Amino acid sequence: MKQRVGIVGYRGYSGAELVGILIRHPGIEPVLLEHREDGGAPSPIRGAVRLPLAACTPEAAREEQLAAVLLATPADVSMELSAAMLSAGIRVVDLSGAFRLRTTERYRQWYKEEHTQPALLAEAAYGLPEFCRERIPAARLVANPGCYPTAANLAIRPLLEAGVIDRAFGVVCDAKSGVSGAGRKPSLKTSFCEVTENFSAYSILKHRHVPEVLLTSGLEEHEFSFTAHLIPIDRGILETIYFRASGIGSAADLVAVYERRYAGEPFVRLYQPGQVPDLHSVARTNFCDIGVTFDARTGRAVVVSAIDNLVKGAAGQAVQNLNLMLGYPETEALL
Amino acid sequence: MKQRVGIVGYRGYSGAELVGILIRHPGIEPVLLEHREDGGAPSPIRGAVRLPLAACTPEAAREEQLAAVLLATPADVSMELSAAMLSAGIRVVDLSGAFRLRTTERYRQWYKEEHTQPALLAEAAYGLPEFCRERIPAARLVANPGCYPTAANLAIRPLLEAGVIDRAFGVVCDAKSGVSGAGRKPSLKTSFCEVTENFSAYSILKHRHVPEVLLTSGLEEHEFSFTAHLIPIDRGILETIYFRASGIGSAADLVAVYERRYAGEPFVRLYQPGQVPDLHSVARTNFCDIGVTFDARTGRAVVVSAIDNLVKGAAGQAVQNLNLMLGYPETEALL
Amino acid sequence: MKQRVGIVGYRGYSGAELVGILIRHPGIEPVLLEHREDGGAPSPIRGAVRLPLAACTPEAAREEQLAAVLLATPADVSMELSAAMLSAGIRVVDLSGAFRLRTTERYRQWYKEEHTQPALLAEAAYGLPEFCRERIPAARLVANPGCYPTAANLAIRPLLEAGVIDRAFGVVCDAKSGVSGAGRKPSLKTSFCEVTENFSAYSILKHRHVPEVLLTSGLEEHEFSFTAHLIPIDRGILETIYFRASGIGSAADLVAVYERRYAGEPFVRLYQPGQVPDLHSVARTNFCDIGVTFDARTGRAVVVSAIDNLVKGAAGQAVQNLNLMLGYPETEALL
Amino acid sequence: MKQRVGIVGYRGYSGAELVGILIRHPGIEPVLLEHREDGGAPSPIRGAVRLPLAACTPEAAREEQLAAVLLATPADVSMELSAAMLSAGIRVVDLSGAFRLRTTERYRQWYKEEHTQPALLAEAAYGLPEFCRERIPAARLVANPGCYPTAANLAIRPLLEAGVIDRAFGVVCDAKSGVSGAGRKPSLKTSFCEVTENFSAYSILKHRHVPEVLLTSGLEEHEFSFTAHLIPIDRGILETIYFRASGIGSAADLVAVYERRYAGEPFVRLYQPGQVPDLHSVARTNFCDIGVTFDARTGRAVVVSAIDNLVKGAAGQAVQNLNLMLGYPETEALL
């Protein structure tokens, strides 16, 4: 018998992607939970999909016998709903930034707001399975990683663990994202005529995702430079990561570091030395593709890491976590 | 000495285009008039352009010694401002739909609102110089044509005048526009992710521009089908116009009809028989390009008419009218 | 046990789409057949897909025990390969225009070439299941329909059958397609900088797909005007179809005509009267979505028909035909 | 009386841009020189432009009394034509990479070919007026800078001269370009469907423009990491430049360095501290826009430098050089 899972925020891009994935999941029946914040925005879910609808309350969630809820909501809504759903005994995967930073101080510093659920912040498991798989199956609350940090951490952490990054130089991460990463709420910045035939940098050196990279990768703040950019496309994140390699003679040595770390991982794909992914390689998949280039004369290396921001960077990874929590194969509905 | 001309709505796409054209005009100094509706939207005018700013009131307009104002504002704002500016003795070119339809009944029918300035509606000169050039130089108020009607009327009216359209069949006009035609106010429909890799029809058979085509072309309502579409590009309108030709033996005959009508017209360009324009041909120009295809076996003809919606479809044509009103060569700043 | 099916032309867009569909098919194992024409072009198939490869010869096809081959090849290659494969006892679904027009005269007229396989041309079954489902299961050779005709015929034929089109007026079909419809061979016309921020009409009144619409819809040539346009997007076809309705009082009456005809059809979706599909509605699906608008005052109607040109317009419909030929449920791998 | 200037390669994007600029130049009459390599490609020059045409030979150039020729041709063609034209006494601005690298060794290393005109290579003046203005007026041969190096050198060199870059860390330059930078020759890599909704890195750490940055900026090879990326847009280059600042307390200090260096420069625009340009800011202009962000806690700085690759990165800068050579105001036809 299928387990029922609620989706909040299905009128947004990540929420609609959750629906698109879960309707193909053999063990899960998705239930749309209508939240007051959704307003009158038309659903981005196309076609003849007819799914059960319910109110977005703990009572309705219990009545619908939900095994879990997925929150594709803003951080303040996520804080409130997580507390309510967990109190009703319903497990939560939260796609917002509400529960990723572990301490209220750090949250205040980067999100410029007070955290209203400090106990849950401390309790939440960080949902990057490739590095934190142990805690997820039993977790009540999983903080689904940010899109930029997913691509960055999967690329950087194995190199730091292996000691092949010259830490005096540190790491530069030049990140580019499609527009769906900015959400579905209309704004001048994401209006078609402002974005098409344009390209822009934003949140330079102060993006909210920076502390998430630091926490998981092991880098110190002074070792890391990060800039986000907007690409005039719908979906996809590509990060170009620069460092000086130590104890490494070739791109193949760096690929070997990744191969050791990611042996058996279903969602990380490595490229031949000197080859790198583009965004078509990962579009509409849950893969993170990683490629390496190295210049032996200067010791400088460049790693390119690519994901689909709505899949491995949001909804796909949330389902990956949900599979771990509910006892399905980790790749169910994702390959 | 330069004449000064006010621009209202310069934070919108048509208004910014007016600025871009007028700063190259040797006889005119543009003055930005800050209207309360502009709100906090950042200006789309790029670079180091520094223009005089004034309040958007008749008093300020007089104090600034404006010879005219150009209104790139919504219809309701245009009605109010036109009345106020004209009372202060300042001539007006209005880019909205407020003064194009001649009667209050027709305005009510198509715009679903009451017209608040019936006397001005009756007085306004329609600013399609290729067909209404006589009244413009002396006009106090010019109604700048809509973007779709400009491309449609320039293509259809010469054929009707020449009697080469089979009126039992009528005319089908399939029109496509870039997104800037929808204005700069953020909305879900013009958000990047909704538009990119998409194409959609809207206002099928009931677009507000239909009566403007009927009035100027000479077609009856039952003779005309019109559908608007949104192209995922910034700017440009292409209209594909279908009819059955009568008394015509070839595409060259149709081109000849246009050549006779448009001899000496600076802004209409005709193509060789069988050749048609695309949108790159007219981008950032004040030209209307027209090409003709004809199938002698079936008697069916297709005319393709292309303009830049922000230039010949809005700001460029407004300056063309302004040139006529203020005594400059009609092509000044437009070639 | 899975049946094996060969794919020729997998380096093109339709061929790659065939691969993407068939790797999800529970009853079919795709085998890539390397044709000499594929040259060195890198495969558009992304990710870690590893499929069996074989030579594109009848001998290899027999050795690989192929149940059928899918030809995503140019018409001249399709003629040659179809004959060879059928002689070896292997059934064929051909995605080119080689076998769609039934007579060599018609083929010569529209394709400007001699047909080299007149017997096969006469034998081929036309693979539009919604209208020609009976002959497909037993056919040796299926001519998969063109992309434009699929969207046009599904929209037009039910109306003609029901007698609601005023034939004195005929039908105007204004068709727009994404760039993948032009194939993957590099050309100036499909280069990024020529297409982006552009929109153009082509093959006006003389597109090769016209006779395919006439043959299947039942329209006469003098009753039909067709223009193709290039949209600056990857995939999707939207057709805006104009006619004068007879014996019809509302859009709902026209929707009812479609509902009767398409009851039980899995791949045709109808919209509420006055509602029409856009391309996001059908992207990456095998659906044809149809919506109707009607103006009672003028008797003029507009139907919008939308498909994904690479799915229902090519690879998806080919698999739909293959399912019928090999005894699988018609929707297998397509929903 | 106007001076006549020949344009070779006017069927390419840079050549067409040269035409578009020079037809607005009050002192110059452009003459199109038809080179055998242009083949049958249709001209990208739109509209009714009718320019004098001549053969691309020194004899024809003398007969046409050309004051100079502009070469928008591949490097090998440029070498041959430069020698021929200079022998005939006609001055040359070359837009290819043929004469930028000063020594044949360096040319061989980065362009993987032998240089056939070593004397001219030694003679050529590098045409970045902001840093090499002295030699240009009297030069016979000007090597117009590459697009990436223009944006990079204008951003990096003032900082190196002022000693505010920590050279132990060096400089990371993450560069992104529109597709017109790849030229107009059709290729799979620049085909619409391969580029749209995609983003990719190329020539990582080994782009031919690297030595040009080193030569002009003053950086050593081991101090510099450079990656090029393809943005799915027509035109524009944005470079995100990372370094560790020394002796600097704020972004304002860095802006002040630029302000001192670029006082009076007509084509460099500086942004307020913390503000950076996007590509719409510079599209279709000859400006290089530069903005600075600085994180005092980590000492890390990011500079964003933006140009239009076809204007300041090619044709505009070539006309800037031509103005200096022929005695016109440097900004003529460029503002």
Short mmCIF file of C-alpha atoms in Angstrom, two decimals, chain D:
data_model
loop_
_atom_site.label_atom_id
_atom_site.label_comp_id
_atom_site.label_asym_id
_atom_site.label_seq_id
_atom_site.Cartn_x
_atom_site.Cartn_y
_atom_site.Cartn_z
CA MET D 1 35.73 65.35 -47.74
CA LYS D 2 35.21 61.87 -46.32
CA GLN D 3 38.07 59.42 -46.08
CA ARG D 4 37.32 55.97 -47.45
CA VAL D 5 37.97 52.89 -45.33
CA GLY D 6 37.72 49.27 -46.48
CA ILE D 7 36.04 46.55 -44.44
CA VAL D 8 37.01 42.93 -45.04
CA GLY D 9 34.85 40.20 -43.54
CA TYR D 10 31.63 42.19 -43.46
CA ARG D 11 29.60 38.98 -43.60
CA GLY D 12 30.77 38.08 -40.10
CA TYR D 13 29.39 39.55 -36.89
CA SER D 14 32.34 41.86 -36.16
CA GLY D 15 32.48 43.01 -39.75
CA ALA D 16 28.77 43.78 -39.85
CA GLU D 17 29.17 45.72 -36.61
CA LEU D 18 31.97 47.74 -38.24
CA VAL D 19 29.59 48.63 -41.05
CA GLY D 20 26.86 49.60 -38.59
CA ILE D 21 29.23 51.96 -36.78
CA LEU D 22 30.96 53.50 -39.80
CA ILE D 23 27.77 54.40 -41.68
CA ARG D 24 27.12 56.81 -38.81
CA HIS D 25 30.65 58.26 -38.94
CA PRO D 26 30.64 61.80 -40.35
CA GLY D 27 34.20 61.63 -41.67
CA ILE D 28 34.43 58.12 -43.09
CA GLU D 29 32.84 56.34 -46.02
CA PRO D 30 33.00 52.55 -45.64
CA VAL D 31 33.79 50.38 -48.67
CA LEU D 32 33.00 46.67 -48.55
CA LEU D 33 35.87 44.51 -49.76
CA GLU D 34 34.69 41.11 -50.95
CA HIS D 35 37.12 38.41 -49.86
CA ARG D 36 37.11 34.96 -51.38
CA GLU D 37 36.63 33.37 -47.94
CA ASP D 38 33.28 35.09 -47.47
CA GLY D 39 31.72 32.50 -49.74
CA GLY D 40 28.01 32.63 -50.27
CA ALA D 41 26.99 33.46 -46.70
CA PRO D 42 24.20 36.03 -46.73
CA SER D 43 25.18 39.36 -45.25
CA PRO D 44 24.00 40.03 -41.70
CA ILE D 45 23.66 43.71 -42.60
CA ARG D 46 19.94 44.41 -42.60
CA GLY D 47 17.88 46.97 -44.35
CA ALA D 48 18.47 49.19 -47.30
CA VAL D 49 22.15 49.87 -46.70
CA ARG D 50 23.84 50.28 -50.08
CA LEU D 51 27.59 50.60 -49.79
CA PRO D 52 30.35 50.68 -52.40
CA LEU D 53 31.82 47.25 -53.08
CA ALA D 54 35.33 46.50 -54.28
CA ALA D 55 37.65 43.54 -54.67
CA CYS D 56 39.83 42.67 -51.70
CA THR D 57 43.18 43.37 -53.36
CA PRO D 58 45.86 46.01 -52.78
CA GLU D 59 45.29 47.28 -56.33
CA ALA D 60 41.58 47.77 -55.79
CA ALA D 61 42.27 49.33 -52.42
CA ARG D 62 44.59 51.89 -54.00
CA GLU D 63 42.19 52.54 -56.81
CA GLU D 64 39.42 53.13 -54.26
CA GLN D 65 41.82 55.53 -52.51
CA LEU D 66 41.33 53.80 -49.18
CA ALA D 67 42.96 55.48 -46.20
CA ALA D 68 42.89 52.25 -44.25
CA VAL D 69 41.39 48.76 -44.15
CA LEU D 70 39.77 46.99 -41.22
CA LEU D 71 40.29 43.23 -41.21
CA ALA D 72 37.55 41.19 -39.56
CA THR D 73 39.08 37.96 -40.81
CA PRO D 74 40.67 34.78 -39.42
CA ALA D 75 44.29 35.14 -38.27
CA ASP D 76 45.81 33.43 -41.30
CA VAL D 77 43.89 35.65 -43.71
CA SER D 78 44.84 38.69 -41.66
CA MET D 79 48.56 37.89 -41.90
CA GLU D 80 48.39 37.64 -45.66
CA LEU D 81 46.17 40.68 -46.20
CA SER D 82 48.05 42.90 -43.76
CA ALA D 83 51.29 42.34 -45.58
CA ALA D 84 49.70 43.01 -48.95
CA MET D 85 47.83 46.14 -47.92
CA LEU D 86 50.78 47.64 -46.05
CA SER D 87 53.00 47.07 -49.10
CA ALA D 88 50.49 49.09 -51.08
CA GLY D 89 50.76 51.86 -48.53
CA ILE D 90 47.40 51.24 -46.91
CA ARG D 91 47.16 51.24 -43.12
CA VAL D 92 45.56 48.32 -41.31
CA VAL D 93 43.54 47.67 -38.17
CA ASP D 94 43.41 43.92 -37.69
CA LEU D 95 40.68 42.43 -35.49
CA SER D 96 42.11 38.89 -35.44
CA GLY D 97 44.65 37.48 -33.02
CA ALA D 98 47.42 37.58 -35.64
CA PHE D 99 49.41 40.54 -34.31
CA ARG D 100 48.69 40.69 -30.59
CA LEU D 101 51.39 38.53 -29.07
CA ARG D 102 54.63 40.31 -30.12
CA THR D 103 56.85 37.24 -30.55
CA THR D 104 56.60 34.29 -32.91
CA GLU D 105 57.41 31.90 -30.05
CA ARG D 106 54.45 33.04 -28.03
CA TYR D 107 52.23 32.93 -31.10
CA ARG D 108 53.28 29.37 -31.84
CA GLN D 109 52.73 28.29 -28.22
CA TRP D 110 49.16 29.59 -27.95
CA TYR D 111 47.87 29.52 -31.55
CA LYS D 112 49.57 26.22 -32.47
CA GLU D 113 50.66 27.64 -35.82
CA GLU D 114 53.66 29.35 -37.34
CA HIS D 115 53.49 33.10 -37.76
CA THR D 116 54.13 34.05 -41.38
CA GLN D 117 54.79 37.77 -40.83
CA PRO D 118 57.33 38.09 -37.98
CA ALA D 119 58.40 41.61 -38.97
CA LEU D 120 54.83 42.87 -38.87
CA LEU D 121 54.25 41.06 -35.59
CA ALA D 122 57.16 43.01 -34.13
CA GLU D 123 55.95 46.26 -35.63
CA ALA D 124 52.25 46.16 -34.76
CA ALA D 125 50.91 48.56 -32.16
CA TYR D 126 48.55 47.02 -29.59
CA GLY D 127 45.28 48.87 -29.86
CA LEU D 128 44.06 49.25 -26.30
CA PRO D 129 43.92 53.05 -26.27
CA GLU D 130 43.44 53.35 -22.51
CA PHE D 131 46.95 51.96 -22.04
CA CYS D 132 48.73 52.25 -25.39
CA ARG D 133 47.35 55.45 -26.86
CA GLU D 134 50.74 56.98 -27.78
CA ARG D 135 51.77 54.60 -30.54
CA ILE D 136 48.42 54.30 -32.30
CA PRO D 137 48.15 57.62 -34.22
CA ALA D 138 51.31 56.96 -36.21
CA ALA D 139 51.03 53.18 -36.48
CA ARG D 140 50.81 51.48 -39.85
CA LEU D 141 49.37 48.32 -38.31
CA VAL D 142 47.21 48.15 -35.19
CA ALA D 143 46.42 44.84 -33.50
CA ASN D 144 42.92 45.29 -32.14
CA PRO D 145 42.73 43.55 -28.73
CA GLY D 146 40.79 40.37 -28.06
CA CYS D 147 37.38 40.65 -26.44
CA TYR D 148 38.20 38.84 -23.18
CA PRO D 149 41.56 40.64 -22.74
CA THR D 150 39.91 44.04 -23.20
CA ALA D 151 37.55 43.49 -20.28
CA ALA D 152 40.28 41.81 -18.20
CA ASN D 153 43.10 44.27 -18.76
CA LEU D 154 40.96 47.33 -18.14
CA ALA D 155 39.97 45.79 -14.80
CA ILE D 156 43.28 44.27 -13.68
CA ARG D 157 46.08 46.59 -14.76
CA PRO D 158 45.16 49.66 -12.69
CA LEU D 159 45.06 47.46 -9.59
CA LEU D 160 48.47 45.93 -10.33
CA GLU D 161 49.95 49.36 -11.05
CA ALA D 162 48.59 50.59 -7.73
CA GLY D 163 49.98 47.57 -5.92
CA VAL D 164 46.70 46.59 -4.28
CA ILE D 165 46.63 42.96 -5.46
CA ASP D 166 48.18 40.32 -3.20
CA ARG D 167 50.37 38.62 -5.79
CA ALA D 168 50.91 35.50 -3.71
CA PHE D 169 47.24 34.78 -4.27
CA GLY D 170 47.15 36.08 -7.81
CA VAL D 171 44.03 36.68 -9.87
CA VAL D 172 41.16 34.42 -10.87
CA CYS D 173 39.19 35.63 -13.90
CA ASP D 174 35.94 33.81 -14.56
CA ALA D 175 34.82 35.04 -17.98
CA LYS D 176 31.48 34.60 -19.75
CA SER D 177 30.65 35.53 -23.33
CA GLY D 178 27.69 35.64 -25.67
CA VAL D 179 27.72 33.36 -28.69
CA SER D 180 28.60 35.97 -31.32
CA GLY D 181 32.14 35.80 -29.94
CA ALA D 182 32.47 32.41 -31.63
CA GLY D 183 31.95 33.89 -35.07
CA ARG D 184 29.30 33.33 -37.73
CA LYS D 185 30.47 30.08 -39.27
CA PRO D 186 27.87 27.39 -38.52
CA SER D 187 28.97 24.70 -36.08
CA LEU D 188 27.26 22.27 -33.77
CA LYS D 189 28.62 24.13 -30.74
CA THR D 190 26.86 27.34 -31.72
CA SER D 191 23.65 25.73 -32.99
CA PHE D 192 20.56 27.08 -31.33
CA CYS D 193 19.35 23.84 -29.73
CA GLU D 194 22.79 23.10 -28.28
CA VAL D 195 23.12 26.54 -26.71
CA THR D 196 19.64 27.47 -25.52
CA GLU D 197 18.89 26.52 -21.92
CA ASN D 198 22.53 25.53 -21.61
CA PHE D 199 25.69 27.03 -20.10
CA SER D 200 29.19 25.63 -20.53
CA ALA D 201 32.85 26.22 -19.75
CA TYR D 202 35.50 25.92 -22.46
CA SER D 203 39.24 26.39 -23.02
CA ILE D 204 39.74 26.12 -19.27
CA LEU D 205 43.21 27.40 -18.27
CA LYS D 206 44.37 27.34 -21.90
CA HIS D 207 42.45 30.00 -23.80
CA ARG D 208 44.41 31.89 -26.48
CA HIS D 209 43.52 35.15 -24.83
CA VAL D 210 45.50 34.31 -21.68
CA PRO D 211 48.89 35.52 -22.99
CA GLU D 212 47.28 38.76 -24.12
CA VAL D 213 46.11 39.41 -20.58
CA LEU D 214 49.53 38.58 -19.17
CA LEU D 215 51.35 40.84 -21.65
CA THR D 216 49.21 43.89 -20.97
CA SER D 217 48.19 43.50 -17.35
CA GLY D 218 51.64 42.68 -16.01
CA LEU D 219 50.57 39.43 -14.33
CA GLU D 220 52.80 36.37 -14.43
CA GLU D 221 51.37 33.15 -15.80
CA HIS D 222 51.43 31.37 -12.43
CA GLU D 223 49.47 34.27 -10.95
CA PHE D 224 46.50 33.93 -13.27
CA SER D 225 43.61 31.47 -13.72
CA PHE D 226 41.21 32.03 -16.60
CA THR D 227 38.11 30.12 -17.72
CA ALA D 228 35.81 31.07 -20.60
CA HIS D 229 32.09 30.24 -20.61
CA LEU D 230 29.33 30.42 -23.20
CA ILE D 231 26.16 32.31 -22.21
CA PRO D 232 22.99 31.63 -24.24
CA ILE D 233 22.79 35.22 -25.48
CA ASP D 234 23.86 37.01 -28.64
CA ARG D 235 26.38 39.53 -27.31
CA GLY D 236 28.20 40.66 -24.18
CA ILE D 237 31.15 39.69 -21.98
CA LEU D 238 31.04 39.73 -18.20
CA GLU D 239 34.15 38.87 -16.19
CA THR D 240 34.12 38.17 -12.48
CA ILE D 241 37.60 38.80 -11.14
CA TYR D 242 38.75 37.54 -7.73
CA PHE D 243 41.81 38.58 -5.77
CA ARG D 244 43.03 39.31 -2.26
CA ALA D 245 43.51 43.02 -1.72
CA SER D 246 46.54 44.42 0.10
CA GLY D 247 46.69 47.87 1.65
CA ILE D 248 43.00 48.44 1.02
CA GLY D 249 40.26 49.04 3.57
CA SER D 250 37.10 49.22 1.52
CA ALA D 251 35.51 48.88 -1.90
CA ALA D 252 35.64 52.67 -2.10
CA ASP D 253 39.45 52.52 -1.94
CA LEU D 254 39.45 50.24 -4.96
CA VAL D 255 37.01 52.43 -6.87
CA ALA D 256 39.32 55.36 -6.10
CA VAL D 257 42.22 53.51 -7.74
CA TYR D 258 40.18 53.19 -10.90
CA GLU D 259 38.96 56.78 -10.76
CA ARG D 260 42.50 58.09 -10.66
CA ARG D 261 43.58 55.90 -13.54
CA TYR D 262 40.56 56.49 -15.75
CA ALA D 263 39.95 60.20 -15.17
CA GLY D 264 39.09 61.62 -18.58
CA GLU D 265 38.75 58.25 -20.28
CA PRO D 266 35.57 58.41 -22.39
CA PHE D 267 34.84 54.68 -22.53
CA VAL D 268 35.37 53.42 -18.98
CA ARG D 269 32.52 53.85 -16.53
CA LEU D 270 32.91 53.17 -12.81
CA TYR D 271 30.17 52.12 -10.39
CA GLN D 272 29.55 53.07 -6.80
CA PRO D 273 31.31 50.77 -4.30
CA GLY D 274 29.35 47.52 -3.99
CA GLN D 275 27.51 48.12 -7.28
CA VAL D 276 28.38 46.11 -10.40
CA PRO D 277 27.32 46.23 -14.07
CA ASP D 278 25.28 43.64 -15.92
CA LEU D 279 25.31 43.04 -19.67
CA HIS D 280 22.28 45.20 -20.46
CA SER D 281 24.35 48.11 -19.12
CA VAL D 282 26.85 47.86 -21.95
CA ALA D 283 24.93 46.24 -24.81
CA ARG D 284 25.50 48.04 -28.13
CA THR D 285 27.89 50.54 -26.54
CA ASN D 286 31.65 51.01 -26.60
CA PHE D 287 31.81 51.26 -22.79
CA CYS D 288 33.67 49.05 -20.37
CA ASP D 289 31.77 49.17 -17.08
CA ILE D 290 33.59 48.24 -13.87
CA GLY D 291 32.22 47.66 -10.37
CA VAL D 292 33.89 46.54 -7.13
CA THR D 293 32.86 44.51 -4.09
CA PHE D 294 35.10 43.96 -1.08
CA ASP D 295 34.76 41.91 2.10
CA ALA D 296 36.81 43.61 4.79
CA ARG D 297 36.67 40.60 7.11
CA THR D 298 38.43 38.27 4.69
CA GLY D 299 40.30 40.79 2.55
CA ARG D 300 38.75 39.24 -0.54
CA ALA D 301 37.66 41.43 -3.43
CA VAL D 302 35.57 40.85 -6.54
CA VAL D 303 35.64 43.12 -9.57
CA VAL D 304 33.01 42.80 -12.31
CA SER D 305 33.99 44.07 -15.74
CA ALA D 306 31.49 44.17 -18.61
CA ILE D 307 31.69 45.04 -22.31
CA ASP D 308 29.83 44.32 -25.51
CA ASN D 309 32.12 41.81 -27.20
CA LEU D 310 31.23 43.11 -30.67
CA VAL D 311 31.75 46.78 -29.77
CA LYS D 312 34.44 47.54 -27.15
CA GLY D 313 35.55 43.92 -27.64
CA ALA D 314 35.89 44.24 -31.44
CA ALA D 315 34.37 46.70 -33.91
CA GLY D 316 33.90 49.67 -31.58
CA GLN D 317 37.45 49.51 -30.33
CA ALA D 318 38.67 49.13 -33.91
CA VAL D 319 36.89 52.37 -34.83
CA GLN D 320 38.33 53.98 -31.70
CA ASN D 321 41.77 53.05 -33.02
CA LEU D 322 40.86 54.18 -36.52
CA ASN D 323 39.78 57.55 -35.17
CA LEU D 324 43.18 57.95 -33.52
CA MET D 325 44.97 56.91 -36.72
CA LEU D 326 43.01 59.16 -39.06
CA GLY D 327 42.84 62.21 -36.84
CA TYR D 328 39.18 62.16 -35.76
CA PRO D 329 37.99 62.67 -32.20
CA GLU D 330 38.49 59.33 -30.43
CA THR D 331 34.76 59.05 -29.66
CA GLU D 332 33.47 59.84 -33.16
CA ALA D 333 30.57 57.52 -34.10
CA LEU D 334 30.97 55.73 -30.76
CA LEU D 335 28.77 57.70 -28.32
#
